[in-house]
Amino acid sequence: MILIIPAIIAGYAQQDGWIAALFGIPIGLLILWLILHLSSFYPKLNLVQINDRILGKWLGALLSCAYLLFFLLAGSTFIREVGDFLTTQLFQSTPIRYIHLLFVLILMWGVWNGIESIARSAEILLPLFIFICIALIVCLIPQMDLERLKPYFGSEGLSFAHATMMFSVYPFGELCSFLMIFPYASKPAHRNKDVLISALCASLLLFLLVFISLTVLGAYFTEHNIYSTYVLTQKINIGAFLQRIEALIATAWVISTFFKTVLYFYAFSIGTAQLLRLSTFKPLIVPTSFLMFGLAMMVAPNLCIMSKRLFPTGSTGISPMALYFRHCSFPSII
Amino acid sequence: MKRTGISLLAAALILLLITGCWDRQEMNELGIVLAMAIDKGKNNMLEVSCQIVVPSEVASNSGKSTTTPVTLYQASAPTILEAINKMTLTSPRNSYMSHIRVLIFSEAVARMGIADELETFLRHPEIRPDYYVMIARHSRASDILNVLTPLETIPANNLFLSLQNSAKTWAPTITTVTDDLLEKMISDGVEPVLTGVQIVGDKQNGGNKDNLTTIKPVANLTYTGMAVLKKDRLLGWMNEQESKGYNYITNNIKSTTGNLPCPDHKGKLSIKVLRSQTDVTSKIVDGNPVIHIKVNNMSSIMGDACTVPISSQDDLRIIEKEGSEKIEMFMKESVKTVQKRFKSDIFGFGLNISRNNPKQWAQLRDHWDEEFPRLKVEYEVHVQLRGVGMLDDSILQDIKE
């Protein structure tokens, strides 16, 4: 997410991407509030059970299947993103399957140990992640050129709206995987507030990345560099000694993507277990990892098609897969 | 006990997986490329030359050396990357391009267009976009890499640092990195410029180690003039004054030194520019775009060969006015030459209009090439003299009397 969102937003709104991001934050928070509100009706049930309760056995199962498919496909896509990124930028002659394998093994290990271990390791790695992101932003301040943002509101209305929608639906809609873990988390009174505040902080970070990318690289290269945040770190050069620190952002991104993927992995396996009325989800972990490993190779033939199919820009139209992704991320079941 | 055993086994197995041997790159198997030159070869091929560092020569404690600190490998192929890999026919090491500092195009290649070569450089994951791009004048690009330099033993570093410093302290030079260059090629209403580099002295023997055995090297490298491009093609060159004007207009002056006549026009003052800030604005007057350039310049007198005192306010005002007129003249010359000879909007006036008057730009955009040569430009220069150095009135008054 932190690596590719500037490219997606700039693809629609060009130099207005940062405004679109600002507009997207409140809408996104509204979506998240919907998700939280939904779970507060049924504090003891997860998404699959809620579907079952509201829509009945068959219809509920159908919708649950759609969501589970989304978790599976999105999880595989994240794995592929990691693999593509690492083989493009850092390990050029390493087979991509090998990186996928390593990633899937760690995912498997994480899910096997359960949600608590995942959360605790996130607590350990979060400060590192935040430190890297702040370092990136601070180091790039000298290179910012606000002139690049002009003319304000110069993009077309429709594509601007599209960018706003992308910024609200894509990062926030993905949080629907939280519905699968809420019933298993402890429930302090201010949980909803905490979740909203942390989502706000995270989206502000994304906004900052879009903003910095546009002011340092300009709209054109933000749009056309697949990994614009990575290219940003290559531009860092302070006093000719603080430079070439791009491996840091790669680390930060792999950390954040790992936790996202592990949530989806967990959501898929536990949801499937519930759908099939299994008593435990542990037997599903190994098959799920096989599935994700295979699907990661199959989601798209190459990087270019992946970014075009998942995030079609303007003229390429909306392909079925993107539609599917967007609709699934949207909690349409209130 | 059993659990510990399994954990240890798992840890050992994972060790096997994370060695990362696919992408190992041993330092002593890499030929580190520091500079690259691209010439036109035979049969529409590109002749690529790589300046590769000789590690044993640059190591600090190797004693008296017998070979040169860098070596040059060349290959011809239809594309750059092919040529680079083809170099292994002669070079024992693979070219490693992460540390490239300068990229030199020959004039012939630059006149045909350099966008496809630059695209390769930006797409290649091994290359960071922080090297300087330049064009060789009066010689082949590979000849530039064939000159040994004193002070900085590696010629590529010499080129890089020299350009970096002169861009800071001498008005007519500019540094250009690939992504800025490509951005200017792509954007509407702005065209790129590049700096020129040439050999002064004996082109044949510059690569000989003897070049460094004399106090004054027989051959040396120097930057000269600015190349005007249109999209990715070289059109021609600006002279030093015009380059200076370009840098004033585009707010590229960090500091520089110039001269001004004394208030009574006998003798000269050396002026050091401490700070200079240029603001370009565009407005529409009667449907036509007008560019307004405002320069705020803060300078200091560093040498005074005048026979009249400079300590009065009135005299300082006169000098300031002279200075303003001179900077205005630089900018006017530059704009005039570019509008007449090149018709290429290197100053980014069109970009400025598109950013500040997007509606008018929509109408101008398609025929900007015809519009630019007759564009009206207004100038407003304020020079402010701050310091006068360590003396008051010139001591020359007392010597000459």
mmCIF file of N, CA and C in Angstrom, chain B residues 5 27 59-60 93 135 145 170 173 202 251 262 276 312-313 320 381:
data_model
loop_
_atom_site.group_PDB
_atom_site.id
_atom_site.type_symbol
_atom_site.label_atom_id
_atom_site.label_comp_id
_atom_site.label_asym_id
_atom_site.label_seq_id
_atom_site.Cartn_x
_atom_site.Cartn_y
_atom_site.Cartn_z
ATOM 1 N N GLY B 5 14.134 -29.874 19.755
ATOM 2 C CA GLY B 5 14.771 -30.505 18.601
ATOM 3 C C GLY B 5 14.124 -30.078 17.298
ATOM 4 N N MET B 27 32.408 -8.637 -4.528
ATOM 5 C CA MET B 27 33.074 -7.378 -4.869
ATOM 6 C C MET B 27 34.178 -7.584 -5.900
ATOM 7 N N ALA B 59 43.011 1.727 -3.950
ATOM 8 C CA ALA B 59 43.197 1.363 -2.550
ATOM 9 C C ALA B 59 44.255 2.286 -1.958
ATOM 10 N N SER B 60 44.058 2.693 -0.690
ATOM 11 C CA SER B 60 44.875 3.787 -0.165
ATOM 12 C C SER B 60 46.326 3.379 0.095
ATOM 13 N N ARG B 93 35.335 -8.759 -15.909
ATOM 14 C CA ARG B 93 34.321 -8.593 -14.867
ATOM 15 C C ARG B 93 33.011 -8.083 -15.446
ATOM 16 N N ILE B 135 26.872 16.531 -22.535
ATOM 17 C CA ILE B 135 27.148 16.296 -23.955
ATOM 18 C C ILE B 135 28.581 16.704 -24.252
ATOM 19 N N LEU B 145 36.271 10.320 -21.677
ATOM 20 C CA LEU B 145 36.601 9.339 -20.639
ATOM 21 C C LEU B 145 38.055 8.885 -20.729
ATOM 22 N N TRP B 170 29.577 29.191 -9.807
ATOM 23 C CA TRP B 170 29.839 29.857 -11.079
ATOM 24 C C TRP B 170 28.566 29.827 -11.914
ATOM 25 N N THR B 173 26.899 27.325 -15.288
ATOM 26 C CA THR B 173 26.787 25.868 -15.391
ATOM 27 C C THR B 173 25.529 25.369 -14.685
ATOM 28 N N ASP B 202 45.833 18.389 -25.360
ATOM 29 C CA ASP B 202 46.160 17.317 -26.280
ATOM 30 C C ASP B 202 45.203 16.139 -26.110
ATOM 31 N N ASN B 251 16.147 30.618 -11.860
ATOM 32 C CA ASN B 251 16.461 30.632 -10.423
ATOM 33 C C ASN B 251 17.481 29.560 -10.042
ATOM 34 N N CYS B 262 33.044 51.069 -12.364
ATOM 35 C CA CYS B 262 32.976 52.022 -11.256
ATOM 36 C C CYS B 262 31.975 53.134 -11.578
ATOM 37 N N SER B 276 20.502 34.992 -4.709
ATOM 38 C CA SER B 276 19.715 35.522 -5.802
ATOM 39 C C SER B 276 18.432 34.716 -5.889
ATOM 40 N N SER B 312 29.836 56.465 -0.166
ATOM 41 C CA SER B 312 28.605 57.257 -0.075
ATOM 42 C C SER B 312 27.422 56.429 -0.579
ATOM 43 N N GLN B 313 26.282 56.722 -0.008
ATOM 44 C CA GLN B 313 25.064 56.013 -0.396
ATOM 45 C C GLN B 313 24.785 56.178 -1.886
ATOM 46 N N GLU B 320 24.519 49.718 -7.771
ATOM 47 C CA GLU B 320 23.404 48.766 -7.746
ATOM 48 C C GLU B 320 22.603 48.834 -9.039
ATOM 49 N N VAL B 381 14.715 43.885 -11.992
ATOM 50 C CA VAL B 381 15.862 43.388 -11.233
ATOM 51 C C VAL B 381 16.194 44.343 -10.097
#
